[in-house]
Coordinates of C-alpha atoms and ligand atoms in Angstrom, one line a residue:
X1 CA 54.5 -4.5 59.7
X2 CA 56.9 -4.6 55.7
X3 CA 56.7 -8.4 54.9
X4 CA 58.4 -9.4 50.8
X5 CA 55.4 -12.0 49.4
X6 CA 58.6 -12.8 47.0
X7 CA 58.4 -16.4 47.8
X8 CA 54.3 -16.1 46.2
X9 CA 55.2 -14.3 43.4
X10 CA 58.2 -13.8 41.5
X11 CA 58.0 -10.2 41.5
X12 CA 57.2 -9.2 44.4
X13 CA 60.4 -7.9 46.2
X14 CA 59.0 -4.7 46.6
X15 CA 55.3 -5.4 47.2
X16 CA 53.5 -5.2 51.3
X17 CA 50.1 -6.9 49.9
X18 CA 49.4 -9.9 48.7
X19 CA 47.3 -9.8 45.7
X20 CA 43.7 -10.0 46.4
X21 CA 42.3 -13.1 44.3
X22 CA 40.4 -10.8 42.4
X23 CA 43.5 -8.8 40.4
X24 CA 45.3 -11.5 40.5
X25 CA 42.1 -13.3 38.3
X26 CA 42.1 -10.3 36.4
X27 CA 45.5 -10.1 35.8
X28 CA 45.8 -13.2 35.1
X29 CA 46.2 -15.1 31.3
X30 CA 47.7 -18.7 31.7
X31 CA 43.8 -19.1 31.0
X32 CA 44.7 -18.9 27.3
X33 CA 48.2 -18.0 26.7
X34 CA 49.4 -21.7 27.2
X35 CA 48.2 -23.1 24.2
X36 CA 51.7 -21.3 23.1
X37 CA 53.6 -23.3 26.0
X38 CA 55.6 -25.3 23.1
X39 CA 56.9 -21.2 21.9
X40 CA 57.5 -19.8 25.5
X41 CA 60.1 -24.2 25.9
X42 CA 61.2 -23.4 22.0
X43 CA 62.0 -19.4 22.7
X44 CA 63.9 -20.1 25.5
X45 CA 66.1 -22.8 24.7
X46 CA 67.0 -20.7 22.2
X47 CA 67.6 -18.2 24.4
X48 CA 69.7 -20.0 26.1
X49 CA 71.8 -21.3 24.2
X50 CA 72.4 -18.0 22.7
X51 CA 73.1 -16.8 26.8
X52 CA 76.2 -20.3 26.9
X53 CA 76.9 -19.4 23.3
X54 CA 78.1 -16.1 24.5
X55 CA 80.2 -16.8 27.8
X56 CA 76.6 -15.5 30.4
X57 CA 76.2 -18.6 31.8
X58 CA 77.5 -22.1 31.7
X59 CA 77.1 -24.8 29.8
X60 CA 76.4 -27.0 32.3
X61 CA 73.9 -23.9 33.0
X62 CA 72.7 -24.8 29.6
X63 CA 72.2 -28.4 29.8
X64 CA 70.0 -27.9 32.7
X65 CA 67.6 -25.6 31.3
X66 CA 67.7 -28.4 28.4
X67 CA 66.7 -31.6 30.4
X68 CA 64.5 -29.1 32.3
X69 CA 62.1 -28.7 29.7
X70 CA 62.2 -31.3 28.4
X71 CA 60.6 -33.1 31.5
X72 CA 57.8 -30.5 31.6
X73 CA 57.2 -30.6 28.3
X74 CA 56.2 -34.2 28.7
X75 CA 54.9 -33.1 31.1
X76 CA 52.9 -30.8 29.7
X77 CA 51.5 -33.4 26.9
X78 CA 50.9 -36.0 29.0
X79 CA 48.5 -33.1 30.9
X80 CA 50.1 -33.6 34.3
X81 CA 52.2 -29.7 34.3
X82 CA 50.3 -28.1 37.2
X83 CA 49.1 -25.7 35.5
X84 CA 48.2 -22.1 38.6
X85 CA 46.0 -18.7 38.4
X86 CA 49.0 -17.9 40.6
X87 CA 51.9 -17.7 38.3
X88 CA 49.8 -15.2 36.3
X89 CA 50.8 -16.4 32.5
X90 CA 52.2 -18.9 29.8
X91 CA 56.3 -17.7 31.0
X92 CA 56.5 -18.2 34.7
X93 CA 54.6 -21.2 34.6
X94 CA 56.9 -22.3 33.2
X95 CA 59.6 -21.3 34.5
X96 CA 59.1 -21.9 38.2
X97 CA 58.5 -25.6 37.4
X98 CA 61.4 -25.6 35.3
X99 CA 62.8 -23.6 38.3
X100 CA 62.1 -26.5 40.9
X101 CA 63.5 -29.5 38.4
X102 CA 66.5 -27.8 38.0
X103 CA 67.5 -25.6 40.6
X104 CA 69.5 -22.3 40.2
X105 CA 70.4 -23.0 36.2
X106 CA 66.5 -22.4 35.5
X107 CA 66.9 -19.3 37.9
X108 CA 69.1 -18.4 35.2
X109 CA 66.9 -18.5 32.5
X110 CA 65.8 -14.7 32.3
X111 CA 69.1 -13.5 32.0
X112 CA 68.7 -10.2 29.8
X113 CA 65.4 -11.3 28.6
X114 CA 62.2 -10.3 30.2
X115 CA 58.9 -11.7 29.3
X116 CA 58.5 -8.5 27.2
X117 CA 60.3 -9.2 24.6
X118 CA 59.3 -12.8 25.7
X119 CA 55.8 -13.1 24.7
X120 CA 56.5 -10.5 21.4
X121 CA 58.0 -13.8 20.4
X122 CA 56.0 -15.8 21.6
X123 CA 53.3 -14.8 19.6
X124 CA 55.5 -14.5 16.5
X125 CA 56.1 -18.4 17.0
X126 CA 53.3 -19.0 17.0
X127 CA 51.3 -17.0 14.9
X128 CA 54.2 -18.0 12.2
X129 CA 52.7 -21.4 12.8
X130 CA 49.2 -20.8 12.0
X131 CA 49.6 -19.0 9.3
X132 CA 51.3 -21.8 8.0
X133 CA 48.8 -24.0 9.0
X134 CA 45.8 -21.5 6.9
X135 CA 48.0 -21.5 3.3
X136 CA 48.2 -25.6 3.5
X137 CA 44.6 -25.6 4.4
X138 CA 43.6 -22.9 2.0
X139 CA 45.1 -25.0 -0.8
X140 CA 43.3 -27.7 0.3
X141 CA 40.2 -25.8 -0.8
X142 CA 41.7 -24.2 -4.4
X143 CA 42.4 -28.5 -4.9
X144 CA 39.2 -29.7 -4.8
X145 CA 37.2 -26.4 -5.8
X146 CA 39.5 -26.7 -8.7
X147 CA 37.9 -30.1 -9.1
X148 CA 34.8 -29.5 -9.3
X149 CA 35.3 -26.7 -11.8
X150 CA 36.6 -29.6 -14.0
X151 CA 33.5 -31.6 -13.6
X152 CA 31.4 -28.5 -14.6
X153 CA 34.0 -26.4 -16.9
X154 CA 31.2 -26.3 -19.4
X155 CA 28.0 -26.9 -17.0
X156 CA 25.4 -23.6 -17.8
X157 CA 24.5 -21.5 -15.4
X158 CA 22.4 -18.1 -14.4
X159 CA 25.5 -15.3 -14.4
X160 CA 23.1 -12.6 -11.5
X161 CA 23.7 -8.5 -11.7
X162 CA 21.6 -7.3 -8.9
X163 CA 20.2 -11.0 -7.9
X164 CA 18.6 -11.2 -11.6
X165 CA 20.0 -13.4 -15.1
X166 CA 22.4 -11.1 -16.6
X167 CA 24.6 -13.9 -19.3
X168 CA 24.5 -16.8 -19.2
X169 CA 28.3 -17.9 -16.9
X170 CA 29.3 -21.9 -16.3
X171 CA 29.2 -23.3 -13.2
X172 CA 33.4 -23.9 -14.1
X173 CA 34.6 -20.2 -14.2
X174 CA 31.4 -19.2 -11.6
X175 CA 33.4 -21.5 -9.4
X176 CA 37.0 -20.1 -10.7
X177 CA 35.9 -16.2 -9.2
X178 CA 35.7 -18.1 -5.4
X179 CA 39.3 -19.6 -6.6
X180 CA 40.6 -16.4 -7.5
X181 CA 39.3 -14.5 -4.5
X182 CA 41.0 -17.1 -2.4
X183 CA 44.5 -16.6 -4.5
X184 CA 44.7 -13.5 -3.1
X185 CA 43.9 -14.4 1.1
X186 CA 46.5 -17.0 0.9
X187 CA 48.5 -13.1 -1.0
X188 CA 47.6 -11.6 2.2
X189 CA 48.5 -13.9 4.4
X190 CA 51.7 -15.2 2.8
X191 CA 52.3 -10.8 3.1
X192 CA 51.9 -10.8 6.4
X193 CA 53.8 -14.0 7.3
X194 CA 56.9 -11.7 6.0
X195 CA 56.2 -9.0 8.8
X196 CA 55.3 -11.8 11.1
X197 CA 58.3 -13.1 11.6
X198 CA 61.3 -11.2 13.2
X199 CA 62.4 -11.5 16.3
X200 CA 61.5 -9.5 19.1
X201 CA 63.7 -11.1 21.8
X202 CA 67.6 -8.5 23.3
X203 CA 64.7 -6.1 23.8
X204 CA 64.2 -7.4 26.8
X205 CA 62.1 -5.2 28.5
X206 CA 62.2 -2.5 26.5
X207 CA 65.6 -0.7 26.2
X208 CA 67.4 -3.4 25.2
X209 CA 70.2 -5.5 28.1
X210 CA 73.4 -5.4 29.2
X211 CA 74.8 -8.6 28.4
X212 CA 77.0 -9.5 25.6
X213 CA 74.0 -11.6 23.3
X214 CA 73.7 -12.1 20.1
X215 CA 70.4 -11.0 18.7
X216 CA 71.1 -13.1 15.1
X217 CA 71.7 -16.4 16.3
X218 CA 68.6 -16.7 17.6
X219 CA 66.6 -15.4 15.3
X220 CA 68.4 -18.3 12.5
X221 CA 68.1 -21.2 15.2
X222 CA 63.8 -20.2 16.0
X223 CA 63.9 -19.9 11.5
X224 CA 63.2 -16.2 11.7
X225 CA 64.2 -14.0 8.9
X226 CA 65.7 -11.5 10.8
X227 CA 65.4 -9.6 14.1
X228 CA 63.4 -6.2 15.5
X229 CA 65.9 -3.8 14.6
X230 CA 64.3 -1.2 17.2
X231 CA 64.3 -2.7 21.3
X232 CA 61.3 -0.1 22.0
X233 CA 59.2 -1.6 19.1
X234 CA 59.4 -4.6 19.3
X235 CA 57.5 -4.9 23.1
X236 CA 54.8 -2.8 21.7
X237 CA 53.6 -2.8 18.6
X238 CA 50.8 -6.1 17.2
X239 CA 50.7 -4.4 14.1
X240 CA 51.6 -8.1 12.5
X241 CA 48.8 -9.7 14.7
X242 CA 46.2 -7.4 13.6
X243 CA 47.0 -7.8 9.9
X244 CA 46.4 -11.0 10.7
X245 CA 42.9 -10.7 11.6
X246 CA 42.5 -8.1 8.3
X247 CA 43.2 -11.5 6.2
X248 CA 41.2 -13.4 8.0
X249 CA 38.3 -10.4 7.9
X250 CA 38.8 -10.1 4.2
X251 CA 39.3 -13.9 3.2
X252 CA 36.3 -14.7 6.1
X253 CA 34.4 -11.9 3.4
X254 CA 35.1 -14.1 0.2
X255 CA 33.8 -17.3 2.9
X256 CA 30.3 -15.5 3.5
X257 CA 30.4 -14.7 0.1
X258 CA 29.5 -18.3 -1.0
X259 CA 28.3 -18.6 1.6
X260 CA 25.6 -16.4 0.9
X261 CA 25.4 -17.9 -2.4
X262 CA 25.4 -21.9 -1.8
X263 CA 22.4 -20.6 0.5
X264 CA 20.4 -19.7 -2.7
X265 CA 21.1 -22.3 -4.6
X266 CA 20.1 -24.8 -1.8
X267 CA 16.8 -23.2 -1.9
X268 CA 14.5 -25.1 -3.5
X269 CA 13.9 -22.3 -5.9
X270 CA 17.3 -22.3 -7.7
X271 CA 18.0 -25.6 -6.7
X272 CA 21.3 -25.0 -8.6
X273 CA 23.3 -27.9 -5.9
X274 CA 23.1 -30.4 -3.8
X275 CA 25.7 -30.5 -0.9
X276 CA 26.6 -33.5 0.5
X277 CA 23.5 -35.0 3.4
X278 CA 26.7 -34.0 6.2
X279 CA 27.5 -30.4 6.2
X280 CA 23.6 -30.1 6.5
X281 CA 21.0 -30.8 9.2
X282 CA 17.2 -31.1 9.6
X283 CA 14.5 -29.5 11.6
X284 CA 13.7 -30.5 14.7
X285 CA 9.7 -29.8 14.1
X286 CA 9.2 -30.0 10.5
X287 CA 9.6 -32.8 8.9
X288 CA 10.7 -32.3 5.6
X289 CA 13.6 -29.2 6.1
X290 CA 17.5 -29.8 5.4
X291 CA 19.7 -26.7 6.6
X292 CA 21.7 -25.1 5.5
X293 CA 23.9 -24.6 8.4
X294 CA 27.0 -24.9 7.3
X295 CA 27.9 -22.6 4.7
X296 CA 24.6 -20.2 7.1
X297 CA 27.2 -20.1 10.5
X298 CA 30.5 -18.9 8.2
X299 CA 28.4 -16.6 7.5
X300 CA 27.6 -16.0 10.9
X301 CA 31.6 -16.4 12.2
X302 CA 33.0 -13.9 9.3
X303 CA 30.7 -11.6 12.3
X304 CA 33.1 -12.3 15.2
X305 CA 36.7 -12.3 12.7
X306 CA 35.6 -8.3 11.7
X307 CA 35.2 -8.3 15.5
X308 CA 38.2 -9.5 16.8
X309 CA 39.9 -7.0 14.0
X310 CA 38.1 -4.2 15.9
X311 CA 39.6 -5.2 19.0
X312 CA 42.6 -5.1 18.7
X313 CA 43.1 -1.9 16.2
X314 CA 41.4 -0.7 19.5
X315 CA 43.8 -2.5 22.0
X316 CA 46.8 -0.9 20.3
X317 CA 45.2 3.2 19.4
X318 CA 46.2 4.1 23.2
X319 CA 48.6 2.6 23.6
X320 CA 52.6 4.7 24.6
X321 CA 55.1 3.9 24.3
X322 CA 56.4 1.3 25.3
X323 CA 54.9 -2.9 27.1
X324 CA 51.6 -1.9 27.8
X325 CA 49.9 -4.4 29.9
X326 CA 47.5 -3.8 27.6
X327 CA 48.5 -6.3 25.3
X328 CA 47.9 -9.7 27.0
X329 CA 44.3 -8.5 25.7
X330 CA 45.6 -9.4 22.2
X331 CA 45.8 -13.1 22.4
X332 CA 41.4 -14.3 22.5
X333 CA 41.3 -12.3 19.6
X334 CA 43.7 -13.2 18.0
X335 CA 43.8 -17.1 19.0
X336 CA 39.5 -17.2 18.0
X337 CA 40.6 -15.6 14.6
X338 CA 43.5 -18.7 14.7
X339 CA 40.3 -21.0 15.2
X340 CA 37.5 -20.0 12.8
X341 CA 39.5 -19.5 9.4
X342 CA 41.5 -23.4 10.1
X343 CA 37.8 -24.5 11.3
X344 CA 35.8 -22.7 8.2
X345 CA 39.5 -23.7 5.6
X346 CA 38.7 -27.2 7.4
X347 CA 35.4 -27.6 6.3
X348 CA 34.5 -25.9 3.3
X349 CA 37.1 -27.7 1.5
X350 CA 35.7 -31.1 2.6
X351 CA 32.6 -29.7 1.7
X352 CA 33.7 -28.2 -1.7
X353 CA 34.0 -31.9 -2.9
X354 CA 30.6 -33.3 -1.8
X355 CA 28.6 -30.0 -3.5
X356 CA 27.3 -31.4 -7.1
X357 CA 25.2 -29.6 -9.6
X358 CA 21.6 -29.5 -11.1
X359 CA 22.5 -28.8 -14.8
X360 CA 18.6 -28.9 -15.5
X361 CA 17.6 -26.5 -12.5
X362 CA 19.8 -24.5 -13.8
X363 CA 18.9 -24.8 -17.7
X364 CA 15.5 -23.9 -16.3
X365 CA 16.9 -20.6 -14.6
X366 CA 18.3 -19.3 -18.0
X367 CA 15.9 -20.2 -19.9
X368 CA 12.9 -18.7 -17.8
X369 CA 15.3 -15.3 -17.4
X370 CA 16.1 -14.3 -20.4
X371 CA 19.9 -14.7 -20.1
X372 CA 20.5 -14.8 -24.0
X373 CA 19.1 -11.1 -25.6
X374 CA 22.8 -9.7 -25.2
X375 CA 23.5 -11.9 -27.7
X376 CA 21.1 -10.6 -30.0
X377 CA 22.3 -7.7 -29.8
X378 CA 26.0 -8.3 -29.9
X379 CA 24.7 -10.5 -34.1
X380 CA 22.5 -6.9 -34.7
X381 CA 25.9 -5.1 -34.1
X382 CA 27.9 -7.3 -35.6
X383 CA 25.6 -6.6 -38.8
X384 CA 26.0 -2.5 -38.9
X385 CA 22.9 -2.0 -36.7
X386 CA 24.1 1.3 -33.5
X387 CA 24.6 -1.4 -30.1
X388 CA 21.4 1.5 -28.6
X389 CA 20.0 0.3 -31.2
X390 CA 20.0 -2.9 -31.5
X391 CA 19.3 -2.9 -26.9
X392 CA 15.9 -1.3 -28.4
X393 CA 15.0 -3.8 -30.7
X394 CA 15.9 -7.0 -28.2
X395 CA 13.8 -5.3 -25.2
X396 CA 10.7 -5.6 -27.6
X397 CA 11.2 -9.0 -28.2
X398 CA 12.0 -9.5 -25.0
X399 CA 8.8 -7.9 -23.7
X400 CA 7.2 -10.0 -26.8
X401 CA 8.3 -13.4 -26.0
X402 CA 7.5 -12.6 -22.3
X403 CA 3.8 -12.6 -23.1
X404 CA 4.4 -15.0 -25.2
X405 CA 5.4 -17.5 -22.3
X406 CA 8.6 -18.6 -24.4
X407 CA 12.2 -18.0 -23.8
X408 CA 13.9 -15.8 -27.7
X409 CA 15.2 -18.9 -29.6
X410 CA 11.0 -19.6 -29.6
X411 CA 10.5 -16.6 -31.1
X412 CA 10.1 -17.6 -35.4
X413 CA 12.0 -15.7 -38.1
X414 CA 9.6 -13.9 -39.0
X415 CA 9.0 -13.0 -35.3
X416 CA 12.4 -12.0 -35.0
X417 CA 12.5 -10.2 -38.0
X418 CA 9.9 -7.8 -37.3
X419 CA 12.1 -6.8 -34.5
X420 CA 14.9 -6.0 -37.1
X421 CA 15.5 -7.1 -40.5
X422 CA 19.0 -7.4 -40.3
X423 CA 17.5 -11.0 -38.7
X424 CA 18.6 -14.0 -40.7
X425 CA 18.0 -17.7 -39.7
X426 CA 21.7 -17.7 -38.4
X427 CA 20.4 -16.4 -35.6
X428 CA 19.4 -19.4 -33.7
X429 CA 23.1 -19.9 -33.5
X430 CA 23.7 -17.2 -31.2
X431 CA 20.5 -17.2 -29.1
X432 CA 21.2 -21.3 -28.1
X433 CA 23.2 -21.0 -23.6
X434 CA 26.2 -23.6 -26.2
X435 CA 26.8 -20.5 -28.8
X436 CA 26.4 -18.1 -26.3
X437 CA 28.8 -19.1 -24.1
X438 CA 31.9 -19.9 -26.6
X439 CA 31.1 -17.1 -27.9
X440 CA 33.2 -15.5 -25.3
X441 CA 36.5 -16.8 -25.6
X442 CA 38.9 -14.9 -24.5
X443 CA 41.1 -15.1 -21.6
X444 CA 39.2 -14.5 -18.3
X445 CA 36.0 -15.6 -20.0
X446 CA 33.2 -17.6 -20.0
X447 CA 33.9 -20.4 -22.7
X448 CA 34.1 -23.7 -21.6
X449 CA 37.8 -24.6 -23.7
X450 CA 38.7 -21.3 -21.7
X451 CA 38.1 -22.4 -18.2
X452 CA 39.3 -25.8 -19.2
X453 CA 42.9 -23.7 -19.7
X454 CA 41.7 -21.5 -16.5
X455 CA 41.2 -24.6 -14.4
X456 CA 44.8 -25.5 -15.6
X457 CA 47.0 -22.4 -15.1
X458 CA 45.4 -22.4 -12.0
X459 CA 46.5 -26.5 -10.7
X460 CA 50.3 -24.8 -11.5
X461 CA 50.1 -21.8 -9.6
X462 CA 48.4 -23.2 -6.0
Ligands
LIG1 N1 50.7 -12.0 30.2 C1 52.3 -10.7 29.6 C2 51.2 -10.5 28.5 O1 50.2 -11.7 27.9 C3 53.2 -10.8 29.6 C4 53.6 -9.8 29.7 C5 53.4 -9.4 31.1 N2 54.9 -8.5 31.3 C6 55.1 -7.2 32.4 N3 55.5 -6.8 32.7 N4 54.3 -7.1 33.5 O2 51.7 -9.6 27.8

């Protein structure tokens, strides 16, 4: 016996058997795509307005749709909306409720549209908003970072290469390196936003529509910079979501590097910083512990964002034009990337305000690391010794200081002259950490004067 199930499913007109529960659950997306309900309603209202403007539906229909959608919105906001798995996704859930509320006008909403261009529009609207939120959070993080850099503009910190003490830098200078990383992150998001902000609606299922639509007016209404130029491309590609995850992966890589440094710096062997207690946790068994959980977790969460990037790249690579159901799988990775980056930035912004330097420990590490050895080599070079010879002479001096258990400036003048007759008593000014820092006085250098100037420029950039 042939029987239509049109009463149960919007699309069931040509089907003769009902869907199994397993398939229903497997194919449904309402559990996660309902988070785009605002975008879905916004897109539908813009579409309906255009349909009415073009005389495709009546002004009366538009009024009914607007009234019904206002109620749908109220119901969702109040938590009274009944989401149904039978209705598969956010789009059909909302449309069905609208139709229950306003009748035929609700059924006319989908004229000249498909869920394929509808969902592509919703995701782009959603992602555009998410990017704006992330950019605002980045700015907040950067502001707090610059405040900390300003407080520590002249605080000497050992700069490392190979995680060994290399040369003195200021703590402020180090933090400005973090600032630069996050500036490029912001640029990547801004760039991604440009390509995201194009309207797919009008592409319909894949080939466009036979109705006399006006895509430009819908684009303007929704704040898009323009329309997607090709209908097949509009409904199928998710490269903008991939770009978002790529930008997020790079951002999280940066956050993870900062986290790694914070974890090291909090270790008592370094003891370079204190992080406010509210960002640490204790141990349930070891009473003495204070663990840097927040940076550790951020470092860990980086992996899941990388995972989302790979998931989306893999999702896309096998798809022929145009829309395929595979694309329904774009949402969970994208949403989780948005959540992870947002939460991480929010907490890092706050954490920056709760970091205090421990300059005495930084200075101890500088001393133990012969951090001004290069300055001594440069001094000898200025006096005429070829740099390679100066390098060797200072190497011998470091070895001697190590034997004596002292830092370079504690060697006597006579002792230093033993390594090179070019050494005079002006040598001690270059062997101090302050002298070393002050002498790197050029754009991009670590001299406190330059760091302060760089902070001034940085503030104007954000
Ligand atoms: N839930 C679907 C998605 O996320 C909406 C589009 C479905 N289109 C279709 N023809 N089945 O991609």
